[in-house]
Amino acid sequence: MTVYLDSLFLLNLIIDYLLLLVTAKVAGEGFGRLRLLLGAAIGAVQAALVFLPGFQWLLLPACTLAAGALMGVAAFGGSAHLLRVGFLFLGLSCALGGSVLIMGLLTGRGLTFQNGILATGMDLKLVLLSAAVCYLVLTLLFRRTGRHSGGELESVVVSIEGKQVLLTALRDTGNTLTDPATGRPVLVAEGARLGSLLPEKVLGGLRDPAAVMEKCAGDSLGRRLRLLPYRAVGVDCGFLLAIRADRVSVGKREYGGLLVALSPTPVSDGGGYGALFGG
């Protein structure tokens, strides 16, 4: 079969980008599209190189795993759950390969994986259709699982001092936590997911918020911090460390400078979202 490297690169770039995008959405990870594109480009380059003379060693399992690891680091390098996200990406890759094979059998069209790589000798439309179906099914399934507590998943952007992080939040109707000073809703975020916005002296002390307040007293960060009382099952009166963000947007709605409560533990059992919002 004749392989055209430009078409091969483009095909694998599209497929890898979709896989990384689905991985980010299913894992509830913040992502940047340029970083996803960089990760996809690494996979596409590896797929193209194996067809050049002298590069067959890239087909070795260790090289394939290394390429996958580089893709994950490029796309999700700042994640606190990088290993879990990597395994999810591997599982989704296997699911896509299986779906392509099944659709080929159902349509009676022979599909070709040359050197274990999706190649241009196969039906490009069929591959892209398989990828699109996988993307839609997984996204809809994930959104459906997010409604167990009476809410739905939303994209959230938190900005502090010119930096921002993207989170997936569950809009939870049972979350009535509010800012005691203003009565406005509070975003409850898994502290580890705000690692790019906050220093270690804050993130490392979330289980002892009063001590963090003492450490940061007098500096610009300390003026943003608050102790936020809360009640939960098994907790009559507890305190969360909260920080005043410059800007918080939930979905398409802007909320301005909301308080963001920093949870020392994951807010989702499966890691499917990293924040809760009851506004």
mmCIF file of C-alpha atoms in Angstrom:
data_model
loop_
_atom_site.group_PDB
_atom_site.id
_atom_site.type_symbol
_atom_site.label_atom_id
_atom_site.label_comp_id
_atom_site.label_asym_id
_atom_site.label_seq_id
_atom_site.Cartn_x
_atom_site.Cartn_y
_atom_site.Cartn_z
ATOM 1 C CA MET A 1 0.000 0.000 0.000
ATOM 2 C CA THR A 2 1.284 3.468 -0.896
ATOM 3 C CA VAL A 3 1.546 5.779 2.110
ATOM 4 C CA TYR A 4 1.559 9.548 1.703
ATOM 5 C CA LEU A 5 3.310 11.093 4.676
ATOM 6 C CA ASP A 6 1.442 14.411 4.562
ATOM 7 C CA SER A 7 -1.950 12.682 4.599
ATOM 8 C CA LEU A 8 -0.751 10.224 7.223
ATOM 9 C CA PHE A 9 0.430 13.060 9.476
ATOM 10 C CA LEU A 10 -2.839 14.994 9.082
ATOM 11 C CA LEU A 11 -4.985 11.924 9.754
ATOM 12 C CA ASN A 12 -3.136 11.011 12.949
ATOM 13 C CA LEU A 13 -3.025 14.661 14.062
ATOM 14 C CA ILE A 14 -6.820 14.859 13.889
ATOM 15 C CA ILE A 15 -7.363 11.511 15.602
ATOM 16 C CA ASP A 16 -4.853 12.196 18.391
ATOM 17 C CA TYR A 17 -6.316 15.666 18.993
ATOM 18 C CA LEU A 18 -9.813 14.220 19.353
ATOM 19 C CA LEU A 19 -8.520 11.542 21.719
ATOM 20 C CA LEU A 20 -6.764 14.104 23.905
ATOM 21 C CA LEU A 21 -9.833 16.351 23.883
ATOM 22 C CA VAL A 22 -12.103 13.483 24.967
ATOM 23 C CA THR A 23 -9.572 12.517 27.650
ATOM 24 C CA ALA A 24 -9.595 16.068 29.034
ATOM 25 C CA LYS A 25 -13.393 16.228 29.105
ATOM 26 C CA VAL A 26 -13.878 12.777 30.635
ATOM 27 C CA ALA A 27 -11.197 13.394 33.279
ATOM 28 C CA GLY A 28 -12.511 16.873 34.017
ATOM 29 C CA GLU A 29 -9.068 18.345 33.438
ATOM 30 C CA GLY A 30 -8.395 21.906 32.458
ATOM 31 C CA PHE A 31 -6.793 22.124 29.043
ATOM 32 C CA GLY A 32 -5.460 24.522 26.471
ATOM 33 C CA ARG A 33 -6.177 23.776 22.841
ATOM 34 C CA LEU A 34 -2.638 24.662 21.778
ATOM 35 C CA ARG A 35 -1.273 22.175 24.303
ATOM 36 C CA LEU A 36 -3.642 19.499 23.014
ATOM 37 C CA LEU A 37 -2.484 20.299 19.490
ATOM 38 C CA LEU A 38 1.157 19.980 20.574
ATOM 39 C CA GLY A 39 0.461 16.591 22.142
ATOM 40 C CA ALA A 40 -1.359 15.453 19.008
ATOM 41 C CA ALA A 41 1.523 16.663 16.829
ATOM 42 C CA ILE A 42 3.978 14.500 18.810
ATOM 43 C CA GLY A 43 1.860 11.436 18.109
ATOM 44 C CA ALA A 44 1.438 12.359 14.449
ATOM 45 C CA VAL A 45 5.196 12.871 13.977
ATOM 46 C CA GLN A 46 5.913 9.477 15.525
ATOM 47 C CA ALA A 47 3.304 7.882 13.239
ATOM 48 C CA ALA A 48 4.881 9.443 10.138
ATOM 49 C CA LEU A 49 8.506 8.713 11.068
ATOM 50 C CA VAL A 50 8.011 4.957 11.327
ATOM 51 C CA PHE A 51 7.426 4.835 7.571
ATOM 52 C CA LEU A 52 10.807 6.395 6.814
ATOM 53 C CA PRO A 53 13.898 4.199 6.334
ATOM 54 C CA GLY A 54 15.865 3.697 9.529
ATOM 55 C CA PHE A 55 13.056 4.687 11.929
ATOM 56 C CA GLN A 56 11.378 1.293 12.390
ATOM 57 C CA TRP A 57 12.829 1.171 15.916
ATOM 58 C CA LEU A 58 10.124 3.659 16.866
ATOM 59 C CA LEU A 59 7.682 0.742 16.698
ATOM 60 C CA LEU A 60 9.295 -0.861 19.751
ATOM 61 C CA PRO A 61 6.836 -0.978 22.684
ATOM 62 C CA ALA A 62 9.138 1.164 24.817
ATOM 63 C CA CYS A 63 9.255 3.854 22.109
ATOM 64 C CA THR A 64 5.500 3.754 21.639
ATOM 65 C CA LEU A 65 4.946 4.145 25.382
ATOM 66 C CA ALA A 66 7.495 6.972 25.497
ATOM 67 C CA ALA A 67 5.696 8.773 22.671
ATOM 68 C CA GLY A 68 2.383 8.366 24.505
ATOM 69 C CA ALA A 69 3.960 9.694 27.704
ATOM 70 C CA LEU A 70 5.326 12.729 25.839
ATOM 71 C CA MET A 71 1.869 13.385 24.396
ATOM 72 C CA GLY A 72 0.363 13.269 27.880
ATOM 73 C CA VAL A 73 2.997 15.584 29.359
ATOM 74 C CA ALA A 74 2.642 18.048 26.483
ATOM 75 C CA ALA A 75 -1.146 18.143 26.815
ATOM 76 C CA PHE A 76 -1.598 17.806 30.594
ATOM 77 C CA GLY A 77 1.817 18.500 32.105
ATOM 78 C CA GLY A 78 0.434 20.694 34.886
ATOM 79 C CA SER A 79 -2.161 18.173 36.060
ATOM 80 C CA ALA A 80 -2.005 16.771 39.579
ATOM 81 C CA HIS A 81 -3.507 13.532 38.208
ATOM 82 C CA LEU A 82 -1.174 13.002 35.265
ATOM 83 C CA LEU A 83 -0.818 9.242 35.752
ATOM 84 C CA ARG A 84 -4.577 8.690 35.929
ATOM 85 C CA VAL A 85 -5.124 10.881 32.876
ATOM 86 C CA GLY A 86 -2.436 8.900 31.022
ATOM 87 C CA PHE A 87 -4.171 5.584 31.698
ATOM 88 C CA LEU A 88 -7.483 7.099 30.621
ATOM 89 C CA PHE A 89 -5.895 8.273 27.361
ATOM 90 C CA LEU A 90 -4.566 4.748 26.759
ATOM 91 C CA GLY A 91 -7.997 3.245 27.384
ATOM 92 C CA LEU A 92 -9.727 5.689 25.056
ATOM 93 C CA SER A 93 -7.139 4.971 22.342
ATOM 94 C CA CYS A 94 -7.961 1.275 22.595
ATOM 95 C CA ALA A 95 -11.689 2.083 22.498
ATOM 96 C CA LEU A 96 -11.231 4.119 19.320
ATOM 97 C CA GLY A 97 -9.256 1.344 17.638
ATOM 98 C CA GLY A 98 -11.996 -1.136 18.511
ATOM 99 C CA SER A 99 -14.747 1.135 17.242
ATOM 100 C CA VAL A 100 -12.938 1.668 13.929
ATOM 101 C CA LEU A 101 -12.611 -2.091 13.522
ATOM 102 C CA ILE A 102 -16.275 -2.718 14.398
ATOM 103 C CA MET A 103 -17.526 -0.048 11.989
ATOM 104 C CA GLY A 104 -15.340 -1.531 9.284
ATOM 105 C CA LEU A 105 -16.860 -4.963 9.835
ATOM 106 C CA LEU A 106 -20.384 -3.541 9.878
ATOM 107 C CA THR A 107 -19.878 -1.626 6.643
ATOM 108 C CA GLY A 108 -17.958 -4.432 4.945
ATOM 109 C CA ARG A 109 -14.974 -2.198 4.245
ATOM 110 C CA GLY A 110 -11.507 -3.514 4.890
ATOM 111 C CA LEU A 111 -9.541 -1.301 7.248
ATOM 112 C CA THR A 112 -5.763 -1.286 7.236
ATOM 113 C CA PHE A 113 -3.422 -0.588 10.124
ATOM 114 C CA GLN A 114 0.051 -0.509 8.666
ATOM 115 C CA ASN A 115 2.874 -0.810 11.198
ATOM 116 C CA GLY A 116 0.186 -0.447 13.851
ATOM 117 C CA ILE A 117 -0.553 3.091 12.596
ATOM 118 C CA LEU A 118 -3.734 4.463 11.071
ATOM 119 C CA ALA A 119 -2.688 4.863 7.425
ATOM 120 C CA THR A 120 -4.203 6.651 4.449
ATOM 121 C CA GLY A 121 -4.964 3.452 2.585
ATOM 122 C CA MET A 122 -8.058 3.084 4.749
ATOM 123 C CA ASP A 123 -11.299 4.997 4.361
ATOM 124 C CA LEU A 124 -10.561 8.407 5.886
ATOM 125 C CA LYS A 125 -14.247 9.315 6.187
ATOM 126 C CA LEU A 126 -14.906 6.107 8.117
ATOM 127 C CA VAL A 127 -12.085 6.774 10.566
ATOM 128 C CA LEU A 128 -13.192 10.354 11.203
ATOM 129 C CA LEU A 129 -16.800 9.225 11.585
ATOM 130 C CA SER A 130 -15.686 6.625 14.155
ATOM 131 C CA ALA A 131 -13.725 9.263 16.061
ATOM 132 C CA ALA A 132 -16.685 11.665 16.014
ATOM 133 C CA VAL A 133 -19.088 8.963 17.250
ATOM 134 C CA CYS A 134 -16.696 8.023 20.078
ATOM 135 C CA TYR A 135 -16.334 11.666 21.040
ATOM 136 C CA LEU A 136 -20.095 12.259 21.147
ATOM 137 C CA VAL A 137 -20.932 9.042 23.011
ATOM 138 C CA LEU A 138 -18.258 9.547 25.668
ATOM 139 C CA THR A 139 -19.095 13.230 26.137
ATOM 140 C CA LEU A 140 -22.837 12.552 26.473
ATOM 141 C CA LEU A 141 -22.213 9.635 28.820
ATOM 142 C CA PHE A 142 -19.959 11.749 31.004
ATOM 143 C CA ARG A 143 -22.416 14.622 31.137
ATOM 144 C CA ARG A 144 -25.161 12.209 32.116
ATOM 145 C CA THR A 145 -23.102 10.860 35.043
ATOM 146 C CA GLY A 146 -22.595 14.417 36.238
ATOM 147 C CA ARG A 147 -26.313 14.903 36.894
ATOM 148 C CA HIS A 148 -26.458 12.529 39.863
ATOM 149 C CA SER A 149 -26.714 15.358 42.395
ATOM 150 C CA GLY A 150 -29.166 17.526 40.523
ATOM 151 C CA GLY A 151 -26.727 19.490 38.412
ATOM 152 C CA GLU A 152 -24.783 19.556 35.190
ATOM 153 C CA LEU A 153 -21.193 20.093 34.184
ATOM 154 C CA GLU A 154 -19.919 23.562 33.346
ATOM 155 C CA SER A 155 -16.589 24.974 32.209
ATOM 156 C CA VAL A 156 -15.144 27.344 34.813
ATOM 157 C CA VAL A 157 -12.320 29.869 34.427
ATOM 158 C CA VAL A 158 -10.631 31.204 37.586
ATOM 159 C CA SER A 159 -8.278 34.191 37.184
ATOM 160 C CA ILE A 160 -5.876 35.487 39.844
ATOM 161 C CA GLU A 161 -3.220 38.143 39.225
ATOM 162 C CA GLY A 162 -3.118 37.657 35.467
ATOM 163 C CA LYS A 163 -3.000 33.851 35.601
ATOM 164 C CA GLN A 164 -5.940 31.620 34.949
ATOM 165 C CA VAL A 165 -6.934 27.978 35.163
ATOM 166 C CA LEU A 166 -9.744 26.096 33.451
ATOM 167 C CA LEU A 167 -11.811 23.664 35.515
ATOM 168 C CA THR A 168 -14.843 21.475 35.022
ATOM 169 C CA ALA A 169 -17.444 22.142 37.721
ATOM 170 C CA LEU A 170 -20.588 20.323 38.744
ATOM 171 C CA ARG A 171 -23.461 22.749 39.184
ATOM 172 C CA ASP A 172 -24.761 21.262 42.416
ATOM 173 C CA THR A 173 -28.174 22.428 43.610
ATOM 174 C CA GLY A 174 -27.391 21.017 47.050
ATOM 175 C CA ASN A 175 -24.390 23.300 47.494
ATOM 176 C CA THR A 176 -25.605 26.348 49.428
ATOM 177 C CA LEU A 177 -22.205 27.689 50.495
ATOM 178 C CA THR A 178 -22.161 31.480 50.219
ATOM 179 C CA ASP A 179 -19.845 34.370 51.018
ATOM 180 C CA PRO A 180 -20.890 35.527 54.529
ATOM 181 C CA ALA A 181 -19.926 39.130 53.696
ATOM 182 C CA THR A 182 -21.828 39.499 50.438
ATOM 183 C CA GLY A 183 -24.206 36.535 50.243
ATOM 184 C CA ARG A 184 -22.846 35.652 46.798
ATOM 185 C CA PRO A 185 -22.225 31.997 45.835
ATOM 186 C CA VAL A 186 -18.841 30.402 46.465
ATOM 187 C CA LEU A 187 -16.999 28.168 44.026
ATOM 188 C CA VAL A 188 -15.588 25.108 45.828
ATOM 189 C CA ALA A 189 -12.499 23.907 43.964
ATOM 190 C CA GLU A 190 -10.098 21.048 44.563
ATOM 191 C CA GLY A 191 -7.014 22.893 45.789
ATOM 192 C CA ALA A 192 -4.548 20.766 43.823
ATOM 193 C CA ARG A 193 -6.166 21.859 40.562
ATOM 194 C CA LEU A 194 -5.245 25.483 41.234
ATOM 195 C CA GLY A 195 -1.546 24.645 41.495
ATOM 196 C CA SER A 196 -0.585 27.072 38.733
ATOM 197 C CA LEU A 197 -2.249 29.976 40.582
ATOM 198 C CA LEU A 198 -1.134 29.463 44.173
ATOM 199 C CA PRO A 199 2.205 28.941 45.949
ATOM 200 C CA GLU A 200 3.110 25.768 47.819
ATOM 201 C CA LYS A 201 2.771 27.491 51.216
ATOM 202 C CA VAL A 202 -0.953 27.728 50.473
ATOM 203 C CA LEU A 203 -1.532 24.416 48.716
ATOM 204 C CA GLY A 204 0.501 22.449 51.259
ATOM 205 C CA GLY A 205 -1.504 23.736 54.231
ATOM 206 C CA LEU A 206 -5.115 23.401 53.138
ATOM 207 C CA ARG A 207 -5.883 21.027 56.017
ATOM 208 C CA ASP A 208 -4.825 23.745 58.464
ATOM 209 C CA PRO A 209 -6.260 26.942 56.969
ATOM 210 C CA ALA A 210 -5.627 29.045 60.090
ATOM 211 C CA ALA A 211 -1.891 28.304 59.865
ATOM 212 C CA VAL A 212 -1.859 29.362 56.205
ATOM 213 C CA MET A 213 -3.599 32.619 57.101
ATOM 214 C CA GLU A 214 -0.881 33.278 59.675
ATOM 215 C CA LYS A 215 1.938 32.534 57.202
ATOM 216 C CA CYS A 216 0.488 34.862 54.577
ATOM 217 C CA ALA A 217 -0.519 37.689 56.903
ATOM 218 C CA GLY A 218 0.671 41.060 55.656
ATOM 219 C CA ASP A 219 1.497 40.157 52.050
ATOM 220 C CA SER A 220 -0.661 40.689 48.963
ATOM 221 C CA LEU A 221 -1.772 37.074 48.931
ATOM 222 C CA GLY A 222 -2.837 37.207 52.571
ATOM 223 C CA ARG A 223 -5.212 40.068 51.803
ATOM 224 C CA ARG A 224 -7.063 37.780 49.415
ATOM 225 C CA LEU A 225 -7.447 34.872 51.857
ATOM 226 C CA ARG A 226 -10.472 34.172 54.044
ATOM 227 C CA LEU A 227 -11.590 31.495 56.500
ATOM 228 C CA LEU A 228 -14.929 30.179 55.310
ATOM 229 C CA PRO A 229 -17.172 28.271 57.774
ATOM 230 C CA TYR A 230 -19.100 25.332 56.381
ATOM 231 C CA ARG A 231 -21.250 22.391 57.381
ATOM 232 C CA ALA A 232 -21.250 18.941 55.826
ATOM 233 C CA VAL A 233 -22.193 15.380 56.676
ATOM 234 C CA GLY A 234 -20.180 14.491 59.773
ATOM 235 C CA VAL A 235 -18.867 18.061 60.147
ATOM 236 C CA ASP A 236 -20.904 20.364 62.397
ATOM 237 C CA CYS A 237 -18.630 23.349 61.960
ATOM 238 C CA GLY A 238 -15.508 23.334 59.830
ATOM 239 C CA PHE A 239 -13.421 25.888 57.994
ATOM 240 C CA LEU A 240 -12.141 26.022 54.439
ATOM 241 C CA LEU A 241 -9.425 28.311 53.182
ATOM 242 C CA ALA A 242 -10.854 30.587 50.505
ATOM 243 C CA ILE A 243 -9.251 33.081 48.149
ATOM 244 C CA ARG A 244 -10.819 36.066 46.431
ATOM 245 C CA ALA A 245 -10.352 35.604 42.675
ATOM 246 C CA ASP A 246 -10.119 38.525 40.281
ATOM 247 C CA ARG A 247 -12.568 36.878 37.944
ATOM 248 C CA VAL A 248 -14.663 33.715 37.831
ATOM 249 C CA SER A 249 -16.764 32.657 34.866
ATOM 250 C CA VAL A 250 -19.093 29.667 34.941
ATOM 251 C CA GLY A 251 -20.240 28.569 31.513
ATOM 252 C CA LYS A 252 -21.077 31.766 29.633
ATOM 253 C CA ARG A 253 -21.821 33.797 32.760
ATOM 254 C CA GLU A 254 -19.335 36.162 34.398
ATOM 255 C CA TYR A 255 -19.359 36.412 38.202
ATOM 256 C CA GLY A 256 -16.473 38.817 38.768
ATOM 257 C CA GLY A 257 -14.449 38.479 41.960
ATOM 258 C CA LEU A 258 -16.011 35.479 43.693
ATOM 259 C CA LEU A 259 -14.579 33.624 46.656
ATOM 260 C CA VAL A 260 -13.039 30.280 45.709
ATOM 261 C CA ALA A 261 -12.992 27.793 48.588
ATOM 262 C CA LEU A 262 -10.014 25.432 48.402
ATOM 263 C CA SER A 263 -10.868 21.840 49.227
ATOM 264 C CA PRO A 264 -7.938 19.757 50.541
ATOM 265 C CA THR A 265 -9.541 16.606 49.124
ATOM 266 C CA PRO A 266 -11.041 15.723 45.709
ATOM 267 C CA VAL A 267 -14.598 16.960 45.235
ATOM 268 C CA SER A 268 -15.443 14.147 42.800
ATOM 269 C CA ASP A 269 -15.203 10.428 43.564
ATOM 270 C CA GLY A 270 -13.965 9.569 40.093
ATOM 271 C CA GLY A 271 -12.136 12.796 39.328
ATOM 272 C CA GLY A 272 -14.649 13.709 36.625
ATOM 273 C CA TYR A 273 -14.848 17.315 37.772
ATOM 274 C CA GLY A 274 -12.687 19.542 39.932
ATOM 275 C CA ALA A 275 -15.126 22.047 41.400
ATOM 276 C CA LEU A 276 -18.663 22.519 42.748
ATOM 277 C CA PHE A 277 -20.866 25.526 42.176
ATOM 278 C CA GLY A 278 -24.327 26.122 43.564
ATOM 279 C CA GLY A 279 -25.005 29.612 42.228
#
